[in-house]
Short mmCIF file of C-alpha atoms in Angstrom, two decimals:
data_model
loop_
_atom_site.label_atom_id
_atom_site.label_comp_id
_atom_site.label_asym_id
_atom_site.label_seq_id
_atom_site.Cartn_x
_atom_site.Cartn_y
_atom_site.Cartn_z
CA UNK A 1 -4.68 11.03 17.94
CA UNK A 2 -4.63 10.12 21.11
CA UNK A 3 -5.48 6.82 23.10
CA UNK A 4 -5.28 5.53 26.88
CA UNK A 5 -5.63 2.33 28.42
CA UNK A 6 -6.52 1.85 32.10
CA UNK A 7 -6.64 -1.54 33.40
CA UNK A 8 -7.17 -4.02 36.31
CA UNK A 9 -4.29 -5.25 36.59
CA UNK A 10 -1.00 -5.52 33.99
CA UNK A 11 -1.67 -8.52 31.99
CA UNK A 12 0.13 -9.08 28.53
CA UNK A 13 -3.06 -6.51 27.10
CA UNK A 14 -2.43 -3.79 29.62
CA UNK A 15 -5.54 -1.74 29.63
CA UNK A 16 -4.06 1.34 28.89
CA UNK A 17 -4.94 5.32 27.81
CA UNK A 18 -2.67 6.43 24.46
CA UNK A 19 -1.27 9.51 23.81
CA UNK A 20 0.88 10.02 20.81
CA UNK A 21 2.30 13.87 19.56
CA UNK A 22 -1.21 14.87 19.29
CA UNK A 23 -2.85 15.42 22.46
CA UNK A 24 -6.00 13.64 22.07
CA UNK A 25 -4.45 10.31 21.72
CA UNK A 26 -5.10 6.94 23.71
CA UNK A 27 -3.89 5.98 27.56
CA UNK A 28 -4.18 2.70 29.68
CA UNK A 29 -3.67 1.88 33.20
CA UNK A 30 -4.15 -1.31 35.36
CA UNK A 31 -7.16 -1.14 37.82
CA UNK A 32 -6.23 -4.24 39.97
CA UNK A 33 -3.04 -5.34 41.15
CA UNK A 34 -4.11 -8.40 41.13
CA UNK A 35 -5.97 -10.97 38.56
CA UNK A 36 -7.72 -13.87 39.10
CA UNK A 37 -6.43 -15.36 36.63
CA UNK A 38 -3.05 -17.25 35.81
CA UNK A 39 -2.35 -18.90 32.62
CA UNK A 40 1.14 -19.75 30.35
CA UNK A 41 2.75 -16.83 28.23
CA UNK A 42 1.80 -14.24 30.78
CA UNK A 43 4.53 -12.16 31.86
CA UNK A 44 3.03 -9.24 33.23
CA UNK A 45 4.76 -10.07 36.84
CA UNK A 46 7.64 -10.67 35.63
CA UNK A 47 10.60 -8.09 37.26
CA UNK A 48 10.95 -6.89 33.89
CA UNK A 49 7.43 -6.13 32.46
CA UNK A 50 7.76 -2.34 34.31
CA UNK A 51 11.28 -2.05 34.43
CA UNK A 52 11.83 -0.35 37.61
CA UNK A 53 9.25 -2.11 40.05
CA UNK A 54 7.08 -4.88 39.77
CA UNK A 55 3.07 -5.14 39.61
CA UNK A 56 2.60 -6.55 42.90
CA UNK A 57 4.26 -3.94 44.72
CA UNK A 58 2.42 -0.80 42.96
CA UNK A 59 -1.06 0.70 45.12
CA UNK A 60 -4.18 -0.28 43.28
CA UNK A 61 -7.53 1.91 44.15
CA UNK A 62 -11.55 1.29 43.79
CA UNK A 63 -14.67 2.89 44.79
CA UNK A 64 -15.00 6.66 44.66
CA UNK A 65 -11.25 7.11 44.95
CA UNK A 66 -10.71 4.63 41.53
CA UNK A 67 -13.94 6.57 39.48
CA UNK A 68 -12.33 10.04 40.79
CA UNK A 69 -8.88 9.14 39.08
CA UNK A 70 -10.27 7.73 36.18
CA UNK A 71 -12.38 10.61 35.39
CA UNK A 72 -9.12 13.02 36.14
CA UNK A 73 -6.92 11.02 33.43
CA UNK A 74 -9.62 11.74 30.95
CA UNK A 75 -9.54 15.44 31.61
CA UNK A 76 -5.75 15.77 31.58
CA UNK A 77 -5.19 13.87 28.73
CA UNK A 78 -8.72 14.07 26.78
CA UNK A 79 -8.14 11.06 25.04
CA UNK A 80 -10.34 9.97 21.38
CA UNK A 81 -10.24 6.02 22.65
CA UNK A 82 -10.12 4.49 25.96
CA UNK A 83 -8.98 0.62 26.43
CA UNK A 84 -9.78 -1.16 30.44
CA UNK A 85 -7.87 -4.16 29.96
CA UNK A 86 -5.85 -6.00 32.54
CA UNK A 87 -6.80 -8.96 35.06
CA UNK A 88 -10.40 -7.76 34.15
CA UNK A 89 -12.66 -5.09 34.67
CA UNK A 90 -15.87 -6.91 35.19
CA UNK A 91 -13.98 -7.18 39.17
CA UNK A 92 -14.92 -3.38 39.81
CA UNK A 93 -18.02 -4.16 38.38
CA UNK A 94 -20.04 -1.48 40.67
CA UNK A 95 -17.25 1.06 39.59
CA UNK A 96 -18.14 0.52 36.13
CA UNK A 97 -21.55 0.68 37.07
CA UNK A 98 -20.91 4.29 37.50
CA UNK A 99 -18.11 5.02 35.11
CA UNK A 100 -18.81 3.87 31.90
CA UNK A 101 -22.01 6.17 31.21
CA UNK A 102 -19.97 8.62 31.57
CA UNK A 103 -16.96 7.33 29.99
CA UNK A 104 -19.36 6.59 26.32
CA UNK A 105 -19.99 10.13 26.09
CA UNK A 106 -16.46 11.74 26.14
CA UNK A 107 -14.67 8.72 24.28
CA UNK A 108 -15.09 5.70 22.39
CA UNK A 109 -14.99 2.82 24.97
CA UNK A 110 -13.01 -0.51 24.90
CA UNK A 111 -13.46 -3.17 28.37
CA UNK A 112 -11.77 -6.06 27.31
CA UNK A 113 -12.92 -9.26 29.66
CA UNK A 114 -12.50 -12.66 30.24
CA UNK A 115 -16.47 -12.77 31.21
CA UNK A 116 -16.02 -15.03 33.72
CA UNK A 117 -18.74 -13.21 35.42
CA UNK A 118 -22.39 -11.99 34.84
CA UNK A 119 -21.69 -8.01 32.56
CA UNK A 120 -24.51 -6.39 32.94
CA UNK A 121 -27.20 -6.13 30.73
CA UNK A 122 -27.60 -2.39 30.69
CA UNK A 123 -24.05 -1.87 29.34
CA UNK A 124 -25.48 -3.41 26.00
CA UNK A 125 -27.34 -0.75 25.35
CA UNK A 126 -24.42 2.05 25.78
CA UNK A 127 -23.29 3.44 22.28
CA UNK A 128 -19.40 4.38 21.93
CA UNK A 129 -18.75 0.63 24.31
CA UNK A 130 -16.95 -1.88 22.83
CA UNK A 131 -16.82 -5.21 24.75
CA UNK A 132 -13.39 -7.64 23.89
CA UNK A 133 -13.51 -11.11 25.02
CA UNK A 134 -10.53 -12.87 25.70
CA UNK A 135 -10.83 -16.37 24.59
CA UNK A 136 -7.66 -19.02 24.48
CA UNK A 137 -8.67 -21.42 21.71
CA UNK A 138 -11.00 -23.98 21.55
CA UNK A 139 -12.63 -25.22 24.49
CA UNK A 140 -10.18 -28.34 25.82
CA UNK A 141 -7.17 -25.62 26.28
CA UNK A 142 -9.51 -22.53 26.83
CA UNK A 143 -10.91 -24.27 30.11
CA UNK A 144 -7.42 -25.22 30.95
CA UNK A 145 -6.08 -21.67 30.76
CA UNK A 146 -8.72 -19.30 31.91
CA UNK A 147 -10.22 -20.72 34.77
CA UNK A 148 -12.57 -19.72 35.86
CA UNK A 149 -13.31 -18.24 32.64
CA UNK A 150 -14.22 -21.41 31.01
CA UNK A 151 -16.61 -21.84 27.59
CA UNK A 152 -19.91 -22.57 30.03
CA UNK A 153 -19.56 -19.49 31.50
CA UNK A 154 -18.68 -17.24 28.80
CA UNK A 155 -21.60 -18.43 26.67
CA UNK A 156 -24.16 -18.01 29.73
CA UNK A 157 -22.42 -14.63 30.43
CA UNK A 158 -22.51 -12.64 26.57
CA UNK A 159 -26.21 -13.42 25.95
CA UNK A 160 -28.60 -10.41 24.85
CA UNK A 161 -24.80 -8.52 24.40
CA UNK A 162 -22.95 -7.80 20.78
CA UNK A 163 -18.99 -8.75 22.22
CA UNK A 164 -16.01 -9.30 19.67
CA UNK A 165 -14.18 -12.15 20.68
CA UNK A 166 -10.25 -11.99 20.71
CA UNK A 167 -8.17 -14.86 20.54
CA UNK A 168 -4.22 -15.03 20.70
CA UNK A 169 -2.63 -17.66 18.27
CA UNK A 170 0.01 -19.72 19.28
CA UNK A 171 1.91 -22.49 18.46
CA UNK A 172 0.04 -25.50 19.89
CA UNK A 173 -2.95 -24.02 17.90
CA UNK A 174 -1.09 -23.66 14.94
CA UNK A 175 -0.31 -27.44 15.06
CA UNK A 176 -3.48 -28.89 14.92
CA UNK A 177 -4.74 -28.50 11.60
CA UNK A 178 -8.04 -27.26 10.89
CA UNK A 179 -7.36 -25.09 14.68
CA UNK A 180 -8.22 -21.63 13.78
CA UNK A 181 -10.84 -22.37 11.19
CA UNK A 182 -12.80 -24.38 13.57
CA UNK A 183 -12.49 -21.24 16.13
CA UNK A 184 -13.99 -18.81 14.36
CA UNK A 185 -16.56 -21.31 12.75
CA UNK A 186 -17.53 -21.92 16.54
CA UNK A 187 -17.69 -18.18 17.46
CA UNK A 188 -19.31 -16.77 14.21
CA UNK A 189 -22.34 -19.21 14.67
CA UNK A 190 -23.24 -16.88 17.99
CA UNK A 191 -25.59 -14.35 17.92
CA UNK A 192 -23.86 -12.49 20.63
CA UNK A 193 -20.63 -12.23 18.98
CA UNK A 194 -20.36 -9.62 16.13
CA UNK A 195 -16.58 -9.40 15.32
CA UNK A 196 -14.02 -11.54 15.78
CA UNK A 197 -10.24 -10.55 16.17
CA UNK A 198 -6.92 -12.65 16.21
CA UNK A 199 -3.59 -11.02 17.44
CA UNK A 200 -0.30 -13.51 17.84
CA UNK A 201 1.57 -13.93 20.36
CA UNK A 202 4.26 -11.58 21.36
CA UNK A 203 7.26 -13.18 23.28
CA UNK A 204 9.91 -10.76 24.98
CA UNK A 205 13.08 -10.94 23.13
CA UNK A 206 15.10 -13.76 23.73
CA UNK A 207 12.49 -16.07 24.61
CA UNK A 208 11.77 -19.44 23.34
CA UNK A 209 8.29 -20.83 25.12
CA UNK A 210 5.86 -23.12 23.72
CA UNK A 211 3.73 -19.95 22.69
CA UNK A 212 5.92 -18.65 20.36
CA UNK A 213 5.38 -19.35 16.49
CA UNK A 214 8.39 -19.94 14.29
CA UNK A 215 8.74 -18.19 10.90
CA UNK A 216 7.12 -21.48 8.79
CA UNK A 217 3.92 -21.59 11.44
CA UNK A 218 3.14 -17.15 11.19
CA UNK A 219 3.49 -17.61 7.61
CA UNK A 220 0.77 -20.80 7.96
CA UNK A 221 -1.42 -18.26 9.99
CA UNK A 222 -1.08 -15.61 7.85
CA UNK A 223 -2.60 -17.37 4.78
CA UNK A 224 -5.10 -19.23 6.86
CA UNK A 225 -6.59 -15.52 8.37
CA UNK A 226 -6.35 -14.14 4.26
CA UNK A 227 -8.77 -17.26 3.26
CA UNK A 228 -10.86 -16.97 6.63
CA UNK A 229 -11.88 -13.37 6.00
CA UNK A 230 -13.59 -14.27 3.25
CA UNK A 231 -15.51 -17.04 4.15
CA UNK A 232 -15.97 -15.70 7.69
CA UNK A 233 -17.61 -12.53 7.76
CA UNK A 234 -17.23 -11.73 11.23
CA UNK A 235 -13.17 -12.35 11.30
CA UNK A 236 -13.06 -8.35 11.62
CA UNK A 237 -9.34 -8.31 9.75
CA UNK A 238 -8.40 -6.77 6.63
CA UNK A 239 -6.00 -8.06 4.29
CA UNK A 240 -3.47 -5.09 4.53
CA UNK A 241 -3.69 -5.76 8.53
CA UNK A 242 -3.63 -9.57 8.10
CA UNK A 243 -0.30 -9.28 5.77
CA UNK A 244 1.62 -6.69 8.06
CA UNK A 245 1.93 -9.80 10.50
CA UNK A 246 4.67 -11.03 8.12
CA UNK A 247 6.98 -7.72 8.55
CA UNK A 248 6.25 -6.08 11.73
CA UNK A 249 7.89 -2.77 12.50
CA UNK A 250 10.80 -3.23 13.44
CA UNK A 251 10.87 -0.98 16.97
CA UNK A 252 8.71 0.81 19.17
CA UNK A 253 10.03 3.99 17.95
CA UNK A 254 8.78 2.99 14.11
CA UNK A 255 5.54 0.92 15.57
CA UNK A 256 2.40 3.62 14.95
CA UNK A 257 0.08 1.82 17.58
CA UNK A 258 3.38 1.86 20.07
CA UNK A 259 4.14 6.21 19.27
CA UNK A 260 -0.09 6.85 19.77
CA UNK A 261 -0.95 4.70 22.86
CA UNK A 262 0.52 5.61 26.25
CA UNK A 263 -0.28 2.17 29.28
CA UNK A 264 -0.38 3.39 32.65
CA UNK A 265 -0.51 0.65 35.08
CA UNK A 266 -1.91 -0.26 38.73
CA UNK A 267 -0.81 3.25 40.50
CA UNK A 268 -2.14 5.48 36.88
CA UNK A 269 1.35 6.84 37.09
CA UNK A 270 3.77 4.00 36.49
CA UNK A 271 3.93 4.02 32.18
CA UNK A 272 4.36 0.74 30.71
CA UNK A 273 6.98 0.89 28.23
CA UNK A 274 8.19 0.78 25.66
CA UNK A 275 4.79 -0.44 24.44
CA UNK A 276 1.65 -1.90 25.97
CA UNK A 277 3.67 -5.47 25.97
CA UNK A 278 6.18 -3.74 28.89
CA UNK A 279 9.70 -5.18 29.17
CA UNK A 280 11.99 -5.97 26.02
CA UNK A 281 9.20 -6.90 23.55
CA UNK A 282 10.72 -8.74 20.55
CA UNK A 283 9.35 -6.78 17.61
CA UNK A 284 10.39 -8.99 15.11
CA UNK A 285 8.25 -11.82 16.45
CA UNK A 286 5.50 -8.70 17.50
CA UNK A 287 1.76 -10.49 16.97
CA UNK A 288 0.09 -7.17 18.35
CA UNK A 289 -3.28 -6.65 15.82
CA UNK A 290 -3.53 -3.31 16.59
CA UNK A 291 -0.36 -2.53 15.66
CA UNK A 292 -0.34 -4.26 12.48
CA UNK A 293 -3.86 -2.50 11.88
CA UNK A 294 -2.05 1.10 11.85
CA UNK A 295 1.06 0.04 10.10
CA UNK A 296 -1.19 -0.89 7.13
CA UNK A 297 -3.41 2.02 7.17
CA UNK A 298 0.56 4.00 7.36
CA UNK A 299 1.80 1.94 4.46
CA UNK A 300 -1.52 2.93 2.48
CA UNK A 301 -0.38 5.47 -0.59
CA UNK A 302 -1.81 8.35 -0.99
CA UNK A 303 -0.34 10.50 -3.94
CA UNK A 304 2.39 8.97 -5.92
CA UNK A 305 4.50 7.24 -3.33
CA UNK A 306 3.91 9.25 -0.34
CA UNK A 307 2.06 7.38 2.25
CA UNK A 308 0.09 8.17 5.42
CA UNK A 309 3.42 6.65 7.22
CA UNK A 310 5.14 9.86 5.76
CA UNK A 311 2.76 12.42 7.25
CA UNK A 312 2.51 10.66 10.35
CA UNK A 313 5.95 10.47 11.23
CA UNK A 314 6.61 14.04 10.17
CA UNK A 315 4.01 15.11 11.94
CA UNK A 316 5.28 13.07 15.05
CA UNK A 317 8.81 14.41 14.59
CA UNK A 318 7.74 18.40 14.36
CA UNK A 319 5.67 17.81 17.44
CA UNK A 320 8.48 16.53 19.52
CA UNK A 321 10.77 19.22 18.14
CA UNK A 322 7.68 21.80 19.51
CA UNK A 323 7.29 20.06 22.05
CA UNK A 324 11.24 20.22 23.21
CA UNK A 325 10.89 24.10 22.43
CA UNK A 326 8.15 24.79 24.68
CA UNK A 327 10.32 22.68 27.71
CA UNK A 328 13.37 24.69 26.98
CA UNK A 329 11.29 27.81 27.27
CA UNK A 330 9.59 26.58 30.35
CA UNK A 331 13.08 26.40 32.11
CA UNK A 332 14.64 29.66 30.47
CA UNK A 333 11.52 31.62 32.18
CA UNK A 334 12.11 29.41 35.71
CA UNK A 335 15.87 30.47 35.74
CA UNK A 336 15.17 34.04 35.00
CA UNK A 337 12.52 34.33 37.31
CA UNK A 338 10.46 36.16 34.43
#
């Protein structure tokens, strides 16, 4: 399957469209090349994040020009999901005015936000949408972080909508006993909120910032989230998913999420690699839900020991070998003039 993700701008959740060996996968791309927000851990402008340029210096686009290229991914690469993440979306609001009824009916729909403006009524009504808000903790470091995405806002913002709230963990939350619980205590008790996700954070390699968690405090989080799920019916979060956090894949090559996602960013040409995190992500610190969401459903068996893992990556590994086939042939007929 397929997935894209098209975005706003390149933030450490690049919105992005995927596409994996099958050709109706996901893809992403950054809308904006700018966001209006700036808070610690983000290193989306960082030289590094796209490898050969940074963020600020790729073209952005809006209006006709931005729905016309957005619609034109979707044919090429007829993705199953769609993610908008970056900055945020709700800035091309009168784009997405346009785009996302049409969007719903050829994919399943993700616009993750930091709702720090009004989102539209209507777009609670659209089936195949999926609305992500970004939240940073509790209030006292949320209104730190995201302005001016603070709690007042967000609250006034979601009514009469059905939004999952995502929060990042890191280790000042970790710290605080009683952090997380209290979190999703506060979000479950909203009407507006149906699911709640947690991811972790995931440094580049080598890094050492305040956000990351040591081994001791993702262990702490890990049985924390296993207890929460079941008092907390809206933390949206398996167990298998939950547990995968303690023994992430090890590379982007062996990451299921990382082989069936392709991020495009600002320009929807530059790819974000090697995974929607950009740069040198450190996998063995990787906090990315999604990804431990498909490496449990690939570690589920199936007959005896084979797993879905096994057909997957057999799968992926014939369609790269026909897909290196059909290239070869490509340039065989080109030289021969056939």
């Amino acid at each position: 399957m397929k997935r894209i993700k098209p975005g706003w701008r390149n933030l450490v959740n690049n919105a992005h469209f995927s596409t994996p060996a099958d050709p109706r996968a996901k893809h992403g791309r950054d809308l904006r090349g700018e966001c209006p927000l700036r808070y610690p851990g983000c290193y989306a402008y960082e030289d590094a994040h796209l490898g050969t340029t940074n963020l600020r210096s790729l073209s952005d686009f809006k209006g006709r020009e931005l729905i016309a290229r957005i619609l034109a991914l979707m044919d090429q690469y007829k993705p199953l999901h769609l993610s908008i993440v970056g900055g945020d979306p709700l800035v091309r609001y009168r784009e997405l005015d346009v785009l996302l009824p049409q969007l719903v009916k050829r994919a399943h729909i993700q616009g993750v936000t930091s709702a720090f403006s009004p989102i539209p009524l209507a777009l609670a009504a659209l089936p195949n949408l999926q609305l992500v808000v970004s939240v940073d903790g509790l209030q006292p470091q949320h209104d730190v972080r995201r302005k001016p995405a603070t709690y007042e806002r967000i609250l006034r913002n979601i009514q009469g909508h059905h939004i999952a709230v995502h929060c990042t963990i890191t280790s000042a939350m970790v710290k605080r006993s009683g952090y997380i619980p209290e979190f999703v205590a506060f979000w479950s008790a909203n009407p507006a909120v149906e699911k709640i996700w947690m991811s972790i954070f995931t440094p580049q390699r080598g890094a050492a910032n305040v956000e990351c968690l040591n081994a001791d405090e993702r262990k702490s989080v890990v049985q924390t989230l296993l207890q929460l799920r079941h008092d907390e019916t809206k933390l949206d979060m398996p167990e298998g998913m939950i547990k995968e956090f303690l023994s992430p894949p090890v590379s982007p090559d062996r990451c299921i999420f990382a082989q069936t996602t392709r991020t495009l960013s600002a320009d929807f040409t530059t790819r974000v690699e090697p995974c929607q995190f950009g740069g040198d992500p450190d996998c063995s610190r990787c906090g990315c839900m999604a990804s431990m969401g498909l490496a449990a459903v690939g570690n589920k068996k199936l007959v005896g020991s084979l797993t879905a893992g096994d057909i997957f990556w057999t799968s992926n590994a014939i369609g790269r070998y026909v897909h290196r086939g059909e290239n070869r042939l490509r340039q065989l007929v080109k030289r021969t003039g056939a």
